[in-house]
């Protein structure tokens, strides 16, 4: 098994994220549903202006319909069906047929940071070929063997670099010597996107360090 970390641009929620640059999307699941093979996205939207985000999503040509499922502090959980055109052009069935698994995906106005697991490099190469034939060139940020036998979450290179820089800058000090906004500027991403990356990276470290075997 291999893990692929990639950065890509897709039409999914593109106009919504452009209208709300402070919003960060954190995907829980993407799957095909129904006999017409509509692709459905389950995701958290992190931000402050949820009503504005929903209004933009209602006008987004990539989304046919959506439903709010839950709310938790500054984030809301949505289930959204892609439009017919976007569903037909989606890569979902491609990576599923190749044995791929979507581990996580984070979307902002700057694009999507996505992490897949594939059976081998050939399967991943086939996915890249399909993507380049149908969309713009994607950026492969990291490609490495999966440590499935650990039973924990993998810490991505982006998460590792972000946590390392946050530690160096004193983000975890008491009192803090830097802010989330200052760190986000260094990585040229929104504070919301950096917050999600830090939280997911911290969760990966905790899961790998505090397991049932060590409690």
Coordinates of N, CA and C in Angstrom, one line a residue:
X1 N 0.8 -1.2 0.0 CA 0.0 0.0 0.0 C 0.9 1.3 0.0
X2 N 0.4 2.3 -0.7 CA 1.1 3.5 -0.7 C 0.1 4.7 -0.3
X3 N 0.7 5.7 0.2 CA -0.1 6.9 0.5 C 0.3 8.0 -0.4
X4 N -0.6 8.7 -1.0 CA -0.3 9.8 -2.0 C -1.0 11.1 -1.4
X5 N -0.1 12.1 -1.2 CA -0.6 13.4 -0.9 C -0.5 14.3 -2.1
X6 N -1.7 14.9 -2.5 CA -1.7 15.6 -3.7 C -2.5 17.0 -3.5
X7 N -2.1 17.9 -4.3 CA -2.9 19.2 -4.3 C -3.5 19.3 -5.7
X8 N -4.8 19.7 -5.7 CA -5.5 19.7 -7.0 C -6.5 20.8 -7.0
X9 N -7.0 21.1 -8.2 CA -8.1 22.1 -8.4 C -9.3 21.3 -9.0
X10 N -10.5 21.5 -8.4 CA -11.7 20.8 -9.0 C -12.8 21.9 -9.0
X11 N -13.8 21.6 -9.8 CA -15.0 22.5 -9.8 C -15.9 22.4 -8.6
X12 N -15.7 21.4 -7.8 CA -16.5 21.2 -6.6 C -16.4 22.4 -5.6
X13 N -17.6 23.1 -5.4 CA -17.7 24.2 -4.5 C -16.7 25.3 -4.9
X14 N -16.2 25.4 -6.1 CA -15.2 26.4 -6.5 C -15.7 27.8 -6.3
X15 N -16.9 28.1 -6.8 CA -17.5 29.4 -6.7 C -17.8 29.8 -5.2
X16 N -18.3 28.8 -4.5 CA -18.6 29.1 -3.1 C -17.4 29.4 -2.3
X17 N -16.3 28.7 -2.5 CA -15.1 29.0 -1.7 C -14.4 30.3 -2.2
X18 N -14.6 30.6 -3.5 CA -14.1 31.9 -4.0 C -14.8 33.0 -3.3
X19 N -16.1 32.9 -3.1 CA -16.9 33.9 -2.5 C -16.7 34.0 -1.0
X20 N -16.2 32.9 -0.4 CA -15.9 32.9 1.1 C -14.5 32.3 1.4
X21 N -13.5 33.2 1.2 CA -12.1 32.7 1.3 C -11.7 32.3 2.7
X22 N -12.5 32.6 3.7 CA -12.2 32.3 5.1 C -12.7 30.9 5.5
X23 N -13.5 30.3 4.6 CA -14.1 29.0 4.9 C -13.2 27.9 4.5
X24 N -13.1 26.8 5.3 CA -12.3 25.6 5.0 C -13.2 24.4 5.0
X25 N -13.1 23.6 4.0 CA -13.9 22.4 3.9 C -13.1 21.2 4.3
X26 N -13.7 20.4 5.2 CA -13.0 19.2 5.7 C -14.0 18.0 5.3
X27 N -13.5 17.2 4.4 CA -14.3 16.1 3.8 C -14.3 14.9 4.8
X28 N -15.5 14.4 5.0 CA -15.7 13.1 5.8 C -15.8 11.9 4.8
X29 N -16.5 12.1 3.7 CA -16.8 11.0 2.8 C -17.2 11.5 1.5
X30 N -16.8 10.8 0.4 CA -17.3 11.0 -1.0 C -17.7 9.7 -1.5
X31 N -18.9 9.6 -2.0 CA -19.4 8.3 -2.6 C -20.4 8.5 -3.6
X32 N -20.7 7.5 -4.4 CA -21.7 7.4 -5.4 C -23.0 6.9 -4.8
X33 N -24.1 7.5 -5.1 CA -25.4 7.1 -4.5 C -26.5 7.1 -5.6
X34 N -27.5 6.2 -5.4 CA -28.6 6.1 -6.3 C -28.3 5.4 -7.6
X35 N -29.3 5.2 -8.4 CA -29.2 4.5 -9.7 C -28.5 5.3 -10.7
X36 N -28.6 6.7 -10.6 CA -28.0 7.6 -11.6 C -26.6 7.9 -11.3
X37 N -26.0 7.3 -10.3 CA -24.6 7.5 -9.9 C -24.3 8.9 -9.6
X38 N -25.2 9.5 -8.9 CA -24.9 10.9 -8.3 C -23.8 10.8 -7.3
X39 N -22.8 11.7 -7.3 CA -21.8 11.7 -6.3 C -22.2 12.6 -5.1
X40 N -22.0 12.1 -3.9 CA -22.4 12.8 -2.7 C -21.2 13.1 -1.8
X41 N -21.2 14.2 -1.3 CA -20.1 14.7 -0.4 C -20.6 15.0 1.0
X42 N -20.0 14.4 2.0 CA -20.3 14.7 3.4 C -19.1 15.5 3.9
X43 N -19.3 16.7 4.4 CA -18.2 17.5 4.8 C -18.6 18.5 5.9
X44 N -17.6 18.9 6.6 CA -17.7 20.0 7.6 C -17.2 21.3 6.9
X45 N -17.9 22.4 7.2 CA -17.5 23.7 6.7 C -17.2 24.5 7.9
X46 N -15.9 24.9 8.0 CA -15.4 25.7 9.1 C -15.4 27.2 8.7
X47 N -16.0 28.0 9.5 CA -16.0 29.5 9.2 C -17.0 30.2 10.2
X48 N -17.2 31.5 9.9 CA -18.0 32.3 10.7 C -19.4 32.6 10.0
X49 N -19.4 32.8 8.7 CA -20.6 33.3 8.0 C -21.3 32.0 7.4
X50 N -21.9 31.2 8.2 CA -22.5 30.0 7.6 C -23.7 30.3 6.7
X51 N -24.5 31.4 7.1 CA -25.6 31.7 6.3 C -25.2 32.2 4.9
X52 N -24.1 33.0 4.9 CA -23.6 33.4 3.6 C -23.0 32.3 2.8
X53 N -22.4 31.3 3.5 CA -21.8 30.2 2.8 C -23.0 29.3 2.2
X54 N -24.1 29.1 2.9 CA -25.2 28.4 2.4 C -25.8 29.1 1.2
X55 N -25.9 30.4 1.2 CA -26.5 31.1 0.1 C -25.6 31.0 -1.1
X56 N -24.3 31.0 -1.0 CA -23.4 30.8 -2.1 C -23.5 29.4 -2.6
X57 N -23.6 28.4 -1.7 CA -23.7 27.0 -2.1 C -25.0 26.8 -2.9
X58 N -26.0 27.5 -2.6 CA -27.3 27.3 -3.3 C -27.2 27.8 -4.7
X59 N -26.3 28.7 -5.0 CA -26.1 29.2 -6.4 C -24.9 28.6 -7.1
X60 N -24.2 27.6 -6.4 CA -23.0 27.0 -7.0 C -23.5 25.9 -8.0
X61 N -23.0 26.0 -9.2 CA -23.4 25.1 -10.3 C -22.9 23.7 -10.1
X62 N -22.0 23.5 -9.2 CA -21.4 22.2 -8.9 C -22.3 21.3 -8.0
X63 N -23.2 22.0 -7.3 CA -24.1 21.4 -6.3 C -25.5 21.4 -6.7
X64 N -26.1 20.2 -6.7 CA -27.5 20.0 -7.1 C -28.4 20.3 -5.9
X65 N -28.1 19.8 -4.7 CA -28.8 20.0 -3.5 C -27.9 19.7 -2.3
X66 N -28.3 20.3 -1.2 CA -27.5 20.1 0.0 C -28.4 20.1 1.3
X67 N -27.9 19.6 2.4 CA -28.7 19.6 3.6 C -27.7 19.7 4.8
X68 N -28.1 20.6 5.7 CA -27.3 20.7 6.9 C -27.7 19.6 7.9
X69 N -26.7 18.9 8.4 CA -26.9 17.8 9.3 C -26.6 18.1 10.8
X70 N -25.7 18.9 11.0 CA -25.3 19.2 12.4 C -24.5 20.5 12.5
X71 N -24.3 21.0 13.7 CA -23.6 22.2 13.9 C -22.8 22.1 15.2
X72 N -21.5 22.5 15.2 CA -20.6 22.3 16.3 C -19.7 23.5 16.4
X73 N -19.9 24.4 17.3 CA -19.0 25.6 17.4 C -19.0 26.4 16.1
X74 N -17.8 26.5 15.5 CA -17.7 27.3 14.3 C -17.8 26.5 13.0
X75 N -18.4 25.3 13.1 CA -18.4 24.4 11.9 C -19.8 23.8 11.8
X76 N -20.2 23.5 10.5 CA -21.5 22.8 10.2 C -21.2 21.6 9.3
X77 N -22.0 20.6 9.6 CA -21.8 19.3 8.8 C -22.9 19.4 7.7
X78 N -22.5 19.1 6.4 CA -23.4 19.1 5.3 C -23.3 17.8 4.5
X79 N -24.4 17.5 3.9 CA -24.4 16.4 2.9 C -24.9 17.1 1.6
X80 N -24.1 17.0 0.6 CA -24.4 17.7 -0.7 C -24.2 16.7 -1.9
X81 N -25.2 16.8 -2.8 CA -25.1 16.0 -4.0 C -24.5 16.9 -5.2
X82 N -23.6 16.3 -5.9 CA -23.0 17.0 -7.0 C -24.1 17.2 -8.1
X83 N -23.9 18.2 -8.9 CA -24.8 18.3 -10.1 C -24.5 17.2 -11.1
X84 N -25.4 17.0 -12.0 CA -25.3 15.9 -13.0 C -24.0 16.0 -13.8
X85 N -23.6 17.2 -14.2 CA -22.4 17.4 -15.0 C -21.1 17.1 -14.1
X86 N -21.1 17.6 -12.9 CA -20.0 17.4 -12.0 C -19.9 15.9 -11.6
X87 N -21.0 15.3 -11.3 CA -21.0 13.8 -11.0 C -20.5 13.0 -12.1
X88 N -20.9 13.3 -13.4 CA -20.4 12.6 -14.5 C -18.9 12.7 -14.7
X89 N -18.3 13.9 -14.4 CA -16.9 14.1 -14.6 C -16.1 13.8 -13.3
X90 N -16.7 13.3 -12.3 CA -16.0 13.1 -11.0 C -15.0 12.0 -11.1
X91 N -14.0 12.1 -10.3 CA -13.0 11.0 -10.3 C -13.3 9.9 -9.3
X92 N -14.5 10.1 -8.6 CA -14.8 9.1 -7.5 C -14.8 7.7 -8.0
X93 N -15.5 7.3 -9.0 CA -15.5 5.9 -9.5 C -14.2 5.5 -10.0
X94 N -13.4 6.4 -10.5 CA -12.0 6.0 -11.0 C -11.2 5.5 -9.9
X95 N -11.0 6.3 -8.8 CA -10.1 5.9 -7.7 C -10.7 4.7 -6.9
X96 N -12.1 4.6 -6.9 CA -12.7 3.4 -6.3 C -12.3 2.1 -7.1
X97 N -12.5 2.2 -8.4 CA -12.2 1.0 -9.3 C -10.7 0.6 -9.2
X98 N -9.8 1.6 -8.9 CA -8.4 1.3 -8.8 C -8.0 0.8 -7.4
X99 N -9.0 0.7 -6.5 CA -8.7 0.2 -5.2 C -8.3 1.3 -4.2
X100 N -8.5 2.6 -4.6 CA -8.1 3.7 -3.8 C -9.1 4.0 -2.7
X101 N -8.6 4.6 -1.6 CA -9.4 5.0 -0.5 C -9.0 6.5 -0.2
X102 N -10.1 7.3 -0.1 CA -9.9 8.7 0.3 C -9.7 8.8 1.8
X103 N -8.5 9.2 2.2 CA -8.2 9.2 3.6 C -8.7 10.6 4.2
X104 N -8.4 11.7 3.5 CA -8.9 13.0 4.0 C -8.7 14.0 2.8
X105 N -9.5 15.0 2.9 CA -9.4 16.1 1.9 C -9.8 17.4 2.6
X106 N -9.0 18.4 2.3 CA -9.3 19.8 2.8 C -9.3 20.8 1.7
X107 N -10.5 21.5 1.6 CA -10.6 22.4 0.5 C -10.7 23.9 1.0
X108 N -10.0 24.8 0.2 CA -10.1 26.2 0.5 C -10.1 26.9 -0.9
X109 N -10.2 28.2 -0.9 CA -10.3 28.9 -2.2 C -9.0 28.7 -3.0
X110 N -7.9 28.2 -2.4 CA -6.7 28.0 -3.1 C -6.6 26.6 -3.7
X111 N -7.5 25.7 -3.4 CA -7.5 24.4 -4.0 C -7.8 23.3 -2.9
X112 N -7.5 22.1 -3.2 CA -7.7 21.0 -2.3 C -6.4 20.2 -2.0
X113 N -6.2 20.0 -0.7 CA -5.2 19.1 -0.3 C -5.8 17.7 0.0
X114 N -5.4 16.7 -0.7 CA -6.1 15.4 -0.6 C -5.1 14.3 -0.4
X115 N -5.5 13.3 0.4 CA -4.6 12.2 0.7 C -5.4 10.9 0.4
X116 N -4.8 10.1 -0.5 CA -5.3 8.8 -0.9 C -4.4 7.7 -0.4
X117 N -5.1 6.5 -0.3 CA -4.3 5.2 -0.2 C -4.6 4.4 -1.4
X118 N -3.6 3.9 -2.1 CA -3.7 3.1 -3.3 C -3.0 1.7 -3.0
X119 N -3.4 0.7 -3.7 CA -2.8 -0.6 -3.5 C -1.3 -0.6 -3.9
X120 N -0.9 0.2 -4.9 CA 0.5 0.2 -5.4 C 0.7 1.5 -6.2
X121 N 1.9 1.7 -6.7 CA 2.2 2.8 -7.5 C 1.6 2.8 -8.8
X122 N 1.4 1.6 -9.4 CA 0.8 1.5 -10.7 C -0.7 2.0 -10.7
X123 N -1.4 1.7 -9.6 CA -2.8 2.2 -9.4 C -2.8 3.7 -9.3
X124 N -1.9 4.2 -8.5 CA -1.8 5.7 -8.4 C -1.5 6.3 -9.7
X125 N -0.5 5.8 -10.4 CA -0.1 6.3 -11.7 C -1.3 6.3 -12.7
X126 N -2.2 5.3 -12.6 CA -3.3 5.3 -13.5 C -4.3 6.4 -13.1
X127 N -4.4 6.6 -11.8 CA -5.3 7.7 -11.4 C -4.7 9.1 -11.9
X128 N -3.4 9.3 -11.8 CA -2.8 10.5 -12.2 C -3.1 10.7 -13.7
X129 N -2.9 9.6 -14.5 CA -3.1 9.7 -15.9 C -4.5 10.1 -16.3
X130 N -5.5 9.5 -15.5 CA -6.9 9.9 -15.8 C -7.1 11.4 -15.5
X131 N -6.6 11.8 -14.3 CA -6.8 13.2 -13.9 C -6.2 14.2 -14.9
X132 N -5.0 13.9 -15.4 CA -4.3 14.8 -16.4 C -5.0 14.8 -17.7
X133 N -5.7 13.7 -18.0 CA -6.5 13.7 -19.3 C -7.8 14.4 -19.2
X134 N -8.3 14.6 -17.9 CA -9.6 15.2 -17.8 C -9.6 16.6 -17.1
X135 N -8.5 16.9 -16.3 CA -8.4 18.1 -15.6 C -7.0 18.7 -15.8
X136 N -6.7 19.7 -15.0 CA -5.3 20.3 -15.0 C -4.4 19.4 -14.3
X137 N -3.1 19.6 -14.5 CA -2.1 18.8 -13.8 C -2.2 18.9 -12.3
X138 N -2.1 17.8 -11.6 CA -2.1 17.9 -10.2 C -0.7 17.9 -9.6
X139 N -0.6 18.3 -8.4 CA 0.8 18.4 -7.8 C 0.9 17.2 -6.8
X140 N 1.9 16.3 -7.0 CA 2.1 15.2 -6.0 C 3.1 15.8 -5.0
X141 N 2.6 16.0 -3.8 CA 3.4 16.5 -2.7 C 4.2 15.5 -1.9
X142 N 3.7 14.3 -1.9 CA 4.4 13.2 -1.2 C 3.8 11.8 -1.7
X143 N 4.7 10.8 -1.7 CA 4.3 9.5 -2.1 C 5.2 8.5 -1.3
X144 N 4.5 7.7 -0.4 CA 5.3 6.9 0.5 C 4.5 5.6 0.9
X145 N 5.2 4.6 1.4 CA 4.6 3.4 1.8 C 3.7 3.6 3.0
X146 N 2.6 2.9 3.1 CA 1.7 3.0 4.2 C 2.1 2.1 5.3
X147 N 2.0 2.6 6.6 CA 2.3 1.8 7.7 C 1.1 1.3 8.3
X148 N 0.3 0.5 7.6 CA -1.0 0.0 8.0 C -0.9 -0.8 9.3
X149 N 0.2 -1.4 9.5 CA 0.3 -2.3 10.7 C 0.4 -1.5 12.0
X150 N 0.5 -0.2 11.9 CA 0.6 0.6 13.2 C -0.7 0.7 13.8
X151 N -1.8 0.6 13.0 CA -3.1 0.8 13.5 C -3.5 2.3 13.8
X152 N -2.6 3.2 13.6 CA -2.9 4.6 13.8 C -3.0 5.4 12.5
X153 N -3.2 6.7 12.7 CA -3.3 7.6 11.6 C -1.9 8.0 11.1
X154 N -1.7 8.2 9.8 CA -0.5 8.6 9.3 C -0.4 10.2 9.4
X155 N 0.8 10.7 9.9 CA 1.1 12.1 9.9 C 1.6 12.5 8.5
X156 N 0.9 13.4 7.8 CA 1.3 13.8 6.5 C 2.5 14.7 6.6
X157 N 3.2 14.9 5.5 CA 4.4 15.8 5.4 C 4.0 17.2 5.7
X158 N 2.8 17.6 5.2 CA 2.3 19.0 5.4 C 2.0 19.2 6.9
X159 N 1.3 18.2 7.5 CA 1.0 18.2 8.9 C 2.3 18.3 9.8
X160 N 3.3 17.4 9.4 CA 4.6 17.4 10.1 C 5.3 18.8 10.0
X161 N 5.3 19.4 8.9 CA 6.0 20.7 8.7 C 5.2 21.7 9.5
X162 N 3.9 21.7 9.4 CA 3.1 22.7 10.2 C 3.3 22.6 11.7
X163 N 3.2 21.4 12.2 CA 3.4 21.2 13.6 C 4.8 21.6 14.0
X164 N 5.8 21.2 13.2 CA 7.2 21.6 13.5 C 7.4 23.1 13.6
X165 N 6.8 23.8 12.6 CA 7.0 25.3 12.6 C 6.2 25.9 13.7
X166 N 5.0 25.4 14.0 CA 4.2 25.9 15.2 C 5.0 25.8 16.5
X167 N 5.6 24.6 16.6 CA 6.4 24.4 17.8 C 7.6 25.4 17.9
X168 N 8.3 25.6 16.8 CA 9.4 26.5 16.7 C 9.0 27.9 17.0
X169 N 7.9 28.3 16.5 CA 7.4 29.7 16.6 C 6.8 30.0 18.0
X170 N 6.6 28.9 18.8 CA 6.0 29.1 20.1 C 4.5 29.2 20.2
X171 N 3.9 28.5 19.2 CA 2.4 28.5 19.2 C 1.9 27.7 20.4
X172 N 2.6 26.7 20.8 CA 2.2 25.8 21.9 C 2.7 26.2 23.2
X173 N 3.5 27.4 23.3 CA 4.0 27.9 24.5 C 2.8 28.5 25.3
X174 N 3.0 28.7 26.6 CA 2.1 29.4 27.5 C 2.8 30.5 28.2
X175 N 2.6 31.8 27.9 CA 1.6 32.2 26.8 C 2.2 32.0 25.4
X176 N 1.4 32.0 24.4 CA 1.8 31.8 23.0 C 2.7 33.0 22.6
X177 N 3.7 32.6 21.8 CA 4.6 33.6 21.2 C 4.2 34.0 19.8
X178 N 3.2 33.3 19.2 CA 2.8 33.6 17.9 C 1.3 33.3 17.8
X179 N 0.6 33.8 16.8 CA -0.8 33.5 16.6 C -1.1 32.6 15.4
X180 N -2.3 32.1 15.4 CA -2.7 31.3 14.3 C -2.7 32.1 13.0
X181 N -3.0 33.3 13.0 CA -3.0 34.1 11.8 C -1.6 34.4 11.3
X182 N -0.6 34.6 12.2 CA 0.8 34.8 11.8 C 1.3 33.5 11.2
X183 N 1.0 32.4 11.8 CA 1.5 31.1 11.2 C 0.9 30.9 9.8
X184 N -0.4 31.2 9.7 CA -1.1 31.0 8.4 C -0.5 31.8 7.3
X185 N 0.0 33.0 7.7 CA 0.6 33.9 6.7 C 1.9 33.2 6.2
X186 N 2.6 32.6 7.0 CA 3.9 31.9 6.6 C 3.6 30.8 5.6
X187 N 2.5 30.1 5.8 CA 2.1 29.0 4.9 C 1.3 29.4 3.7
X188 N 0.9 30.7 3.7 CA 0.1 31.3 2.6 C -1.3 30.6 2.5
X189 N -1.9 30.3 3.7 CA -3.2 29.7 3.7 C -4.0 30.5 4.7
X190 N -5.3 30.2 4.8 CA -6.2 30.9 5.7 C -6.0 30.4 7.1
X191 N -6.3 31.2 8.1 CA -6.2 30.7 9.5 C -7.1 29.5 9.7
X192 N -8.3 29.4 9.1 CA -9.1 28.3 9.2 C -8.5 27.0 8.7
X193 N -7.8 27.1 7.5 CA -7.2 26.0 6.9 C -6.0 25.5 7.8
X194 N -5.3 26.5 8.4 CA -4.2 26.1 9.2 C -4.7 25.4 10.5
X195 N -5.8 25.9 11.0 CA -6.4 25.3 12.2 C -6.8 23.9 12.0
X196 N -7.4 23.6 10.9 CA -7.8 22.2 10.5 C -6.5 21.3 10.4
X197 N -5.5 21.9 9.7 CA -4.3 21.1 9.6 C -3.6 20.8 10.9
X198 N -3.5 21.8 11.8 CA -3.0 21.5 13.1 C -3.8 20.5 13.9
X199 N -5.1 20.6 13.8 CA -6.0 19.7 14.6 C -5.8 18.3 14.1
X200 N -5.8 18.1 12.8 CA -5.7 16.8 12.2 C -4.3 16.2 12.5
X201 N -3.3 17.0 12.5 CA -1.9 16.6 12.8 C -1.8 16.2 14.2
X202 N -2.4 17.0 15.1 CA -2.3 16.7 16.5 C -3.1 15.4 16.8
X203 N -4.2 15.2 16.2 CA -5.0 14.0 16.4 C -4.2 12.7 15.9
X204 N -3.5 12.9 14.8 CA -2.7 11.8 14.3 C -1.6 11.4 15.3
X205 N -0.9 12.4 15.9 CA 0.1 12.2 16.9 C -0.5 11.5 18.1
X206 N -1.6 12.0 18.6 CA -2.2 11.4 19.8 C -2.6 10.0 19.6
X207 N -3.2 9.7 18.4 CA -3.7 8.4 18.1 C -2.6 7.4 18.0
X208 N -1.4 7.8 17.5 CA -0.3 7.0 17.4 C 0.5 6.8 18.7
X209 N 0.3 7.7 19.6 CA 1.0 7.7 20.9 C 0.2 7.1 22.0
X210 N -1.1 7.4 22.0 CA -2.0 6.9 23.1 C -2.9 5.9 22.5
X211 N -2.6 4.7 22.6 CA -3.4 3.6 22.1 C -3.9 2.7 23.2
X212 N -4.7 1.7 22.9 CA -5.3 0.9 24.0 C -4.1 0.1 24.6
X213 N -3.0 -0.2 23.9 CA -1.9 -1.0 24.4 C -1.1 -0.2 25.5
X214 N -1.3 1.2 25.4 CA -0.5 2.0 26.3 C -1.3 2.6 27.5
X215 N -2.6 2.4 27.5 CA -3.4 2.9 28.5 C -3.5 1.9 29.7

